[in-house]
């Protein structure tokens, strides 16, 4: 399976989102599915740029495929290993103004996808696999 | 797609500054948005209506911007994104009863943006109007 | 089949190309196929922005699908009807410096695709269907 | 992805101006590129090496830019893209024998860019080098 490599730069996030829209388009994904995928991949890619590579740049390899009515997008990097599924859920019962801003990216990935799987990349780095079914409803309405 | 901002001042019951956000709000541009609002506050603007009808995408960093914009419009110290958010407790206590502050209001949010606000509970911070006209009538 | 609508603006061409890369990615298209599709769609979209809508703006609707090892991308607009297949081939035997610059867009679409089909859009406008096989070779090497 | 240009001056057998193009050259930015080269010519640069190793896409409008850049580097009137290309006949006649002029040369072109040059015959206008080092050694 071929991959597209994108520079880990905040200025490339718009390209990454457009790429994901193309993936969704060719699977004829319904709007909420497309939106969810764009959100999840943007958050994951942002974290790779900002936290993974600590804004010093690097490469993000992106793969995509449709498997059994599920769109699967895989992001690989060579940044220090970090498993986002280990991050605890934010406490949403705290009133917004009492919160410290931030810390919502991984939470949004969880809500936007049907599964998020992390594994270490052989030789160093991360492989993050995000899956979203073609279901037209956002997760909270299912 | 980049983010464009357009500012307009409208005389409602109170003077309202309408800032339209067009494009996508993400980690590459959210800090510039906070800066822009800081400029508005410095120029004397006190009620801000964000028109989100042209905003097609908002990342979690956009939520950080919205949070910071509320602080800025309440005259709080510019949030230091590297830490030091203690200043906002005063504000928290001031608006605690009502929760929804009114200095920054939203209108026209599309489905993907509404979903992000709801999924993070940040919708509880804002009065949201369907469109600009009804917002201005209500403010 | 769903479509993605993009503003007919030169500043959106990069988004359109990224979208096409996403389409190619999810069909596991080989590099020359991806490059050809990006080139063909960019040229067609540029013509819609510059000639079709005469830089006054409008919408370009983009659809994509994979049919029998062929990637099909459909661009629709509401600009005045124009059939690009009616444009004659440029005379490549003329030395480059003797040529008037320009006039290579449709030629490049022809070389980058396996077929280009135009039809009028009911109610006004154009529907341009571009097809590129997953063949790993550029057309001139087949 | 936007287009970035970086200019460097190198003392080879003749002074060479190396302009690296990084990103994508399309209808949104080809005119700016011509302007940039016009500026170089006005500043006295006479031999231009375009380093295309970072150029991932070139539209047909990029070919128009390359053509115009050749004219500019030969001291021709800035091409008026709306018409009026008569001026370049003098140049045509001057370089007709050799065809490949040498004032503008290319290096490092990747497959998609090479393909566009070849598919339109514009490759016949340029001396192309595999990379910057061999280009500078050859010029
Ligand atoms: N790819 C990564 N590499 C290293 N650390 C990460 C990565 N992604 C997330 N993190 C850590 O997890 C925290 C939570 O991430 P997230 O929920 O996306 O919110 P935010 O990025 O706004 O802090 C980050 O602050 C960071 O400490
Ligand atoms: N969508 C369109 N609407 C109207 N005219 C078009 C369109 N596309 C192409 N044309 C016409 O066909 C000509 C050739 O197009 P093309 O080969 O792409 O080269 P260029 O755009 O550089 O002139 C254009 O100059 C224009 O007159």
XYZ file of C-alpha atoms and ligand atoms in Angstrom:
616
model
C 0.000 0.000 0.000
C 1.386 3.368 -0.993
C 1.586 6.361 1.309
C 1.763 10.099 0.865
C 4.422 11.885 2.853
C 3.727 15.379 4.149
C 6.085 17.720 5.988
C 5.246 17.965 9.686
C 4.485 21.670 9.563
C 1.401 23.528 10.809
C 1.167 25.169 7.397
C 0.532 21.768 5.838
C -2.512 20.964 7.992
C -4.842 22.457 5.406
C -3.351 20.135 2.769
C -3.771 17.162 5.080
C -7.426 18.029 5.640
C -8.008 18.396 1.893
C -6.334 15.034 1.386
C -8.703 13.453 3.893
C -11.657 15.044 2.114
C -10.443 13.366 -1.073
C -10.271 10.023 0.692
C -13.790 10.484 2.032
C -15.037 11.649 -1.353
C -13.832 8.565 -3.150
C -15.577 6.360 -0.579
C -18.741 8.399 -0.997
C -18.693 9.133 2.739
C -21.720 10.958 4.210
C -21.088 14.487 5.559
C -20.767 13.616 9.268
C -18.308 10.844 8.405
C -16.225 13.212 6.307
C -16.279 15.862 9.051
C -15.267 13.317 11.691
C -12.346 12.037 9.651
C -11.116 15.540 8.893
C -11.319 16.429 12.591
C -9.614 13.277 13.820
C -6.758 13.410 11.327
C -6.229 17.132 11.871
C -5.970 16.655 15.645
C -3.627 13.697 15.303
C -1.423 15.456 12.747
C -1.330 18.614 14.869
C -0.141 16.571 17.840
C 2.589 14.972 15.736
C 3.802 18.400 14.592
C 3.540 20.135 17.981
C 4.231 17.406 20.542
C 5.798 14.530 18.587
C 8.336 16.470 16.552
C 8.206 19.424 19.003
C 7.806 21.812 16.039
C 11.228 20.882 14.705
C 9.781 19.241 11.610
C 9.838 15.729 10.231
C 7.618 13.645 8.000
C 4.081 12.359 8.397
C 3.225 9.425 6.147
C -0.456 9.026 5.403
C -2.180 5.921 4.092
C -5.869 5.327 3.516
C -8.154 2.510 2.508
C -11.752 1.404 2.661
C -12.280 -1.911 4.488
C -15.776 -3.299 5.085
C -17.597 0.036 5.130
C -14.895 1.527 7.336
C -12.488 4.214 6.221
C -9.076 3.492 7.695
C -6.444 6.230 7.838
C -2.964 5.483 9.093
C -0.539 8.200 10.212
C 3.099 7.262 10.708
C 5.914 9.378 12.065
C 9.445 8.973 13.391
C 8.901 11.091 16.503
C 9.404 9.752 20.055
C 6.971 6.998 20.840
C 3.742 8.197 22.449
C 0.467 6.350 22.833
C -2.446 8.804 22.735
C -4.879 6.133 23.923
C -3.094 6.335 27.279
C -4.246 9.907 27.827
C -7.185 10.070 30.277
C -10.478 11.615 29.268
C -10.920 15.281 30.233
C -13.480 15.976 32.960
C -16.259 17.653 31.000
C -18.277 18.335 34.151
C -15.882 21.177 35.012
C -17.373 24.478 33.803
C -15.462 25.659 30.735
C -14.040 28.765 32.391
C -12.616 26.726 35.259
C -10.670 24.587 32.828
C -7.186 25.058 31.659
C -7.550 25.620 27.898
C -6.394 22.824 25.603
C -6.258 19.098 26.124
C -9.257 18.389 23.878
C -7.517 16.996 20.800
C -7.383 13.334 21.763
C -10.874 13.545 23.244
C -12.144 14.811 19.884
C -10.337 12.001 18.055
C -12.073 9.454 20.295
C -15.507 10.942 19.615
C -14.905 11.280 15.888
C -13.630 7.754 15.255
C -14.815 4.213 15.829
C -11.343 3.158 16.804
C -7.922 4.643 17.458
C -5.055 2.183 17.681
C -1.445 3.069 18.400
C 1.603 0.952 17.915
C 5.306 1.684 17.963
C 6.910 1.885 14.542
C 9.667 -0.640 14.100
C 12.912 1.322 14.264
C 11.326 4.209 16.147
C 8.259 6.360 15.770
C 4.515 5.886 15.827
C 1.816 4.282 13.748
C -1.648 5.595 14.530
C -4.604 3.890 12.889
C -7.892 5.769 12.868
C -11.076 4.094 11.694
C -14.436 5.670 10.995
C -17.438 3.749 9.698
C -19.452 5.155 6.816
C -22.377 5.548 9.249
C -24.086 8.857 8.433
C -24.656 9.633 12.123
C -22.136 11.102 14.508
C -21.233 8.640 17.270
C -23.347 10.329 19.934
C -26.503 9.827 17.855
C -26.040 6.105 17.283
C -7.858 26.932 3.163
C -6.702 29.906 5.155
C -8.631 31.891 7.726
C -9.982 35.309 6.849
C -11.398 37.717 9.395
C -13.604 40.680 8.629
C -14.601 43.182 11.278
C -17.684 45.380 11.237
C -19.120 47.607 13.937
C -22.874 47.681 14.385
C -24.997 49.945 16.564
C -27.389 47.598 18.380
C -28.730 48.297 21.905
C -25.029 48.355 22.720
C -22.232 48.813 20.196
C -21.468 45.356 18.779
C -18.300 44.379 16.999
C -19.013 41.641 14.494
C -16.059 39.543 13.439
C -16.736 37.112 10.606
C -14.458 34.085 10.425
C -14.193 32.573 6.955
C -12.241 29.434 6.181
C -10.660 27.046 8.639
C -9.502 27.730 12.190
C -6.630 25.458 13.120
C -3.307 25.227 14.942
C -1.613 27.343 12.282
C -3.757 30.414 12.775
C -5.529 30.350 16.174
C -2.884 32.519 17.847
C -3.277 35.213 15.206
C -7.015 35.228 15.915
C -6.413 35.821 19.617
C -4.050 38.665 18.705
C -6.690 40.208 16.463
C -9.239 40.194 19.271
C -6.680 41.624 21.676
C -6.360 44.490 19.200
C -10.127 44.998 19.195
C -10.258 45.090 22.987
C -7.398 47.563 23.081
C -9.317 49.710 20.604
C -12.280 49.830 22.979
C -14.564 47.107 21.626
C -16.485 45.473 24.470
C -19.123 43.208 22.904
C -17.946 40.774 20.268
C -20.157 38.712 17.998
C -18.272 35.999 16.137
C -20.044 35.190 12.897
C -19.076 31.585 12.188
C -21.274 31.056 9.125
C -18.238 30.906 6.850
C -16.154 28.746 9.175
C -15.922 25.274 7.653
C -13.561 23.705 10.175
C -12.507 24.264 13.777
C -9.718 22.314 15.424
C -9.291 21.930 19.179
C -6.805 24.803 18.961
C -9.770 26.890 17.803
C -11.431 26.084 21.128
C -8.348 27.399 22.874
C -8.719 30.572 20.834
C -12.397 30.932 21.795
C -11.548 30.435 25.456
C -8.743 32.995 25.261
C -10.975 35.444 23.394
C -13.504 35.321 26.243
C -10.737 36.143 28.704
C -9.418 38.962 26.545
C -12.872 40.487 26.145
C -13.250 40.427 29.925
C -10.103 42.462 30.288
C -8.080 39.518 31.581
C -4.379 39.302 31.099
C -3.589 37.817 27.714
C -3.505 34.086 28.323
C 0.008 32.749 28.199
C -0.340 29.536 26.249
C 2.759 28.067 27.886
C 1.171 28.179 31.348
C 0.051 30.736 33.902
C -3.709 30.580 33.569
C -4.299 31.532 37.181
C -5.589 34.975 36.267
C -8.871 33.667 34.968
C -10.207 32.489 38.287
C -11.454 35.982 39.070
C -13.462 35.906 35.875
C -14.705 32.435 36.608
C -16.062 33.556 39.931
C -17.647 36.670 38.447
C -19.611 34.836 35.794
C -20.035 31.592 37.706
C -23.690 32.094 38.522
C -24.812 32.600 34.960
C -21.985 30.610 33.338
C -22.734 31.965 29.873
C -20.938 35.249 29.639
C -22.324 37.690 27.084
C -19.294 39.732 26.050
C -18.501 37.164 23.345
C -21.400 35.580 21.489
C -21.581 33.306 18.481
C -23.796 33.093 15.433
C -24.190 30.987 12.323
C -22.118 28.000 13.434
C -22.292 25.140 10.935
C -22.667 21.480 11.890
C -18.960 20.561 12.183
C -18.231 23.593 14.373
C -21.317 23.062 16.559
C -20.296 19.437 17.024
C -16.840 20.410 18.285
C -18.300 22.926 20.723
C -20.794 20.365 22.043
C -18.325 17.510 22.212
C -16.090 19.519 24.502
C -18.767 21.319 26.508
C -17.515 24.689 25.321
C -20.988 25.416 23.979
C -21.950 26.118 27.637
C -19.752 29.195 27.559
C -21.575 30.965 24.749
C -24.907 32.354 23.769
C -25.354 31.081 20.205
C -27.622 32.625 17.617
C -28.740 31.104 14.328
C -27.562 34.055 12.258
C -26.162 37.541 12.415
C -29.460 39.377 12.160
C -31.124 37.530 15.023
C -27.963 37.889 17.092
C -27.871 41.635 16.662
C -31.580 41.889 17.433
C -31.050 39.889 20.636
C -27.905 41.570 21.979
C -23.027 10.101 -5.173
C -21.878 12.979 -3.026
C -19.745 15.864 -4.218
C -17.433 18.363 -2.591
C -17.977 21.968 -3.564
C -14.970 24.285 -3.756
C -14.919 28.025 -4.455
C -13.690 28.800 -7.968
C -10.680 30.759 -6.790
C -7.020 30.379 -7.755
C -6.173 30.247 -4.051
C -8.152 27.020 -3.755
C -6.189 25.142 -6.420
C -3.789 23.774 -3.802
C -6.757 22.369 -1.875
C -8.131 20.807 -5.032
C -4.801 19.139 -5.759
C -4.592 17.817 -2.185
C -8.113 16.497 -2.558
C -7.124 14.643 -5.721
C -4.092 13.194 -3.912
C -6.500 11.856 -1.293
C -8.649 10.278 -3.986
C -5.570 8.658 -5.555
C -4.307 7.552 -2.143
C -7.464 5.690 -1.292
C -7.327 3.854 -4.625
C -3.677 3.000 -3.985
C -2.770 4.715 -7.261
C 0.845 4.416 -8.436
C 2.901 7.663 -8.508
C 2.550 8.446 -12.229
C -1.217 7.934 -11.992
C -1.438 10.267 -8.998
C 0.697 12.899 -10.764
C -1.407 12.668 -13.918
C -4.665 13.101 -12.035
C -3.340 16.048 -10.061
C -2.135 17.689 -13.282
C -5.333 17.068 -15.206
C -7.666 18.273 -12.461
C -5.515 21.323 -11.723
C -5.553 22.361 -15.390
C -9.290 21.790 -15.710
C -10.057 23.639 -12.480
C -7.784 26.520 -13.456
C -9.639 26.859 -16.742
C -12.960 26.912 -14.924
C -11.733 29.692 -12.607
C -9.967 31.763 -15.282
C -11.976 31.184 -18.459
C -15.286 29.656 -17.339
C -16.110 32.011 -14.497
C -13.745 34.705 -15.864
C -12.228 35.125 -12.381
C -15.540 36.350 -11.002
C -15.941 33.269 -8.805
C -18.515 30.518 -8.576
C -18.517 26.917 -7.442
C -16.718 23.833 -8.687
C -18.311 20.559 -7.614
C -15.962 17.610 -7.495
C -16.915 13.946 -7.469
C -14.657 10.921 -7.570
C -14.950 7.164 -7.812
C -13.029 4.091 -8.764
C -14.608 2.057 -11.577
C -12.892 -1.018 -13.022
C -9.341 0.036 -12.247
C -10.064 3.550 -13.485
C -10.185 6.626 -11.303
C -12.989 8.878 -12.471
C -13.095 12.509 -11.410
C -15.997 14.720 -12.384
C -15.847 18.527 -12.271
C -19.094 20.451 -12.581
C -19.593 24.179 -12.821
C -22.294 26.676 -13.744
C -20.112 28.745 -16.073
C -20.936 29.300 -19.761
C -20.872 26.059 -21.688
C -17.503 25.241 -23.226
C -16.268 21.933 -24.604
C -12.496 21.634 -24.095
C -12.346 18.593 -26.372
C -13.130 20.976 -29.233
C -9.820 22.810 -28.764
C -7.261 21.744 -31.408
C -3.917 20.288 -30.358
C -1.055 22.789 -30.175
C 1.636 22.437 -32.862
C 4.562 21.107 -30.856
C 6.876 21.239 -33.854
C 7.092 25.013 -33.476
C 10.246 25.873 -31.494
C 9.254 26.967 -27.980
C 10.457 30.540 -28.369
C 8.382 30.999 -31.534
C 5.252 30.068 -29.661
C 2.869 32.344 -27.942
C 3.055 31.270 -24.273
C 0.073 29.409 -22.880
C -2.438 27.155 -24.540
C -0.977 23.976 -23.039
C -3.551 23.192 -20.348
C -5.970 21.112 -22.383
C -3.070 19.421 -24.162
C -1.715 18.361 -20.757
C -5.131 17.076 -19.698
C -5.260 14.922 -22.831
C -1.842 13.427 -22.153
C -2.516 12.872 -18.462
C -5.862 11.132 -18.822
C -7.277 8.138 -20.622
C -10.418 10.033 -21.431
C -11.888 13.500 -21.152
C -15.606 13.814 -21.788
C -17.590 17.043 -21.725
C -21.298 17.484 -21.514
C -23.530 20.431 -20.877
C -25.019 20.555 -17.394
C -28.784 20.523 -17.433
C -29.853 24.056 -16.545
C -26.528 25.562 -17.606
C -22.879 24.862 -16.977
C -20.419 22.084 -17.650
C -19.752 18.541 -16.550
C -16.237 17.399 -17.312
C -15.391 13.759 -16.678
C -11.711 12.846 -16.475
C -10.621 9.223 -16.314
C -7.176 7.832 -15.571
C -6.413 4.118 -15.351
C -4.342 2.815 -12.458
C -1.630 1.900 -14.995
C 1.722 2.761 -13.389
C 3.119 4.082 -16.682
C 2.520 7.522 -18.145
C 0.572 7.325 -21.401
C 3.576 7.911 -23.646
C 5.305 4.812 -22.264
C 2.426 2.414 -22.802
C 1.119 24.122 -0.644
C 2.505 27.505 -1.459
C 5.575 28.395 -3.497
C 8.728 29.546 -1.760
C 11.676 31.033 -3.584
C 15.191 31.339 -2.211
C 17.912 33.210 -4.043
C 21.642 32.650 -3.705
C 24.520 34.071 -5.753
C 27.381 31.752 -6.637
C 30.721 32.590 -8.269
C 31.136 29.964 -11.001
C 33.005 30.660 -14.270
C 30.416 33.438 -14.540
C 28.344 34.786 -11.664
C 25.333 32.503 -11.317
C 22.113 33.384 -9.551
C 20.515 30.250 -8.137
C 16.826 30.458 -7.420
C 15.362 27.460 -5.602
C 11.645 26.864 -6.092
C 10.030 24.903 -3.272
C 6.419 23.846 -3.269
C 3.944 24.054 -6.128
C 3.989 26.409 -9.109
C 0.480 27.075 -10.323
C -1.891 29.708 -11.688
C -2.078 31.417 -8.295
C 1.616 32.228 -8.075
C 3.290 32.087 -11.515
C 2.983 35.835 -12.054
C 4.752 36.565 -8.783
C 7.597 34.326 -9.909
C 8.004 36.304 -13.143
C 8.046 39.502 -11.079
C 10.749 38.084 -8.830
C 12.950 37.290 -11.812
C 12.315 40.709 -13.274
C 13.683 42.074 -10.017
C 16.792 39.918 -10.346
C 17.403 41.094 -13.892
C 16.955 44.695 -12.831
C 19.509 44.093 -10.079
C 22.045 42.964 -12.655
C 21.756 39.180 -12.551
C 22.415 37.700 -15.996
C 22.675 33.924 -15.556
C 19.869 32.207 -13.711
C 19.840 28.620 -12.497
C 16.422 27.450 -11.370
C 16.792 24.687 -8.786
C 13.598 22.655 -9.138
C 14.505 19.873 -6.714
C 11.882 21.067 -4.230
C 9.191 21.731 -6.817
C 6.534 19.059 -6.457
C 4.048 20.353 -9.018
C 4.088 22.570 -12.078
C 0.936 23.627 -13.893
C 0.822 24.846 -17.473
C 0.890 28.361 -16.037
C 4.307 27.444 -14.691
C 5.395 26.866 -18.282
C 4.209 30.357 -19.106
C 6.356 31.603 -16.239
C 9.421 29.718 -17.502
C 8.908 31.109 -20.977
C 8.510 34.632 -19.634
C 11.565 34.230 -17.419
C 13.684 33.372 -20.452
C 12.487 36.540 -22.152
C 13.128 38.642 -19.067
C 16.645 37.248 -18.642
C 17.333 38.177 -22.271
C 16.388 41.755 -21.555
C 13.120 41.496 -23.419
C 10.172 43.674 -22.584
C 8.194 42.151 -19.730
C 5.725 39.864 -21.447
C 2.241 41.247 -21.323
C 0.143 38.214 -20.530
C -2.919 39.798 -22.118
C -1.288 39.899 -25.537
C 1.538 41.720 -27.289
C 4.169 39.009 -27.539
C 5.636 40.415 -30.734
C 8.796 41.578 -28.980
C 10.146 38.089 -28.585
C 10.769 37.494 -32.269
C 14.089 39.273 -32.045
C 15.149 36.889 -29.321
C 13.851 33.945 -31.261
C 15.994 34.881 -34.226
C 19.023 35.480 -32.031
C 18.966 32.083 -30.370
C 17.369 30.224 -33.251
C 20.490 28.360 -34.329
C 21.239 26.838 -30.978
C 17.624 26.835 -29.717
C 18.677 26.126 -26.122
C 19.534 29.457 -24.635
C 21.869 29.387 -21.647
C 20.865 32.452 -19.648
C 18.248 30.379 -17.814
C 19.095 26.793 -16.935
C 17.361 24.165 -14.842
C 18.477 21.582 -12.339
C 16.986 18.909 -10.119
C 13.596 18.629 -11.831
C 11.530 15.771 -10.395
C 9.494 13.350 -12.491
C 6.185 15.280 -12.576
C 7.924 18.503 -13.603
C 10.121 16.808 -16.221
C 7.024 15.169 -17.664
C 5.263 18.521 -18.094
C 8.307 20.037 -19.798
C 8.602 17.075 -22.144
C 4.922 16.810 -22.904
C 4.869 20.384 -24.126
C 8.291 20.474 -25.794
C 9.462 23.211 -23.462
C 12.357 20.985 -22.434
C 13.970 21.976 -25.759
C 14.391 25.491 -24.453
C 16.555 24.599 -21.470
C 19.815 23.009 -20.532
C 18.860 20.709 -17.659
C 21.266 19.431 -15.024
C 20.665 16.593 -12.558
C 21.521 18.724 -9.534
C 22.813 22.075 -8.396
C 26.455 21.041 -8.001
C 26.786 19.600 -11.492
C 24.954 22.595 -12.927
C 27.317 25.068 -11.332
C 30.315 23.011 -12.447
C 28.982 23.035 -16.012
C 27.953 26.677 -16.332
N 2.128 12.735 19.278
C 2.363 13.092 20.579
N 3.605 12.990 21.092
C 3.851 13.335 22.376
N 2.898 13.784 23.216
C 1.638 13.899 22.784
C 1.309 13.555 21.430
N -0.016 13.757 21.277
C -0.473 14.205 22.468
N 0.513 14.305 23.370
C 0.371 14.723 24.794
O -0.973 14.545 25.176
C -1.526 15.792 25.623
C -3.015 15.890 25.241
O -3.144 16.018 23.848
P -4.463 16.647 23.229
O -5.636 15.992 23.847
O -4.379 16.546 21.744
O -4.493 18.176 23.688
P -3.428 19.352 23.462
O -2.575 18.971 22.319
O -4.282 20.546 23.224
O -2.675 19.448 24.750
C -0.660 16.858 24.983
O -0.667 18.050 25.719
C 0.700 16.185 24.998
O 1.310 16.327 26.254
N -13.690 26.248 -19.008
C -13.462 27.039 -20.087
N -14.372 27.980 -20.446
C -14.158 28.763 -21.511
N -13.074 28.719 -22.292
C -12.131 27.814 -21.988
C -12.269 26.942 -20.877
N -11.173 26.152 -20.831
C -10.399 26.530 -21.859
N -10.958 27.533 -22.567
C -10.412 28.171 -23.781
O -9.480 27.272 -24.365
C -8.189 27.887 -24.460
C -7.086 26.867 -24.270
O -7.072 26.417 -22.914
P -5.765 25.772 -22.318
O -5.259 24.747 -23.277
O -6.063 25.306 -20.945
O -4.662 26.931 -22.274
P -4.697 28.380 -21.571
O -5.722 28.326 -20.493
O -3.310 28.554 -21.069
O -5.030 29.357 -22.648
C -8.206 28.992 -23.420
O -7.306 30.026 -23.726
C -9.653 29.441 -23.471
O -9.851 30.337 -24.532
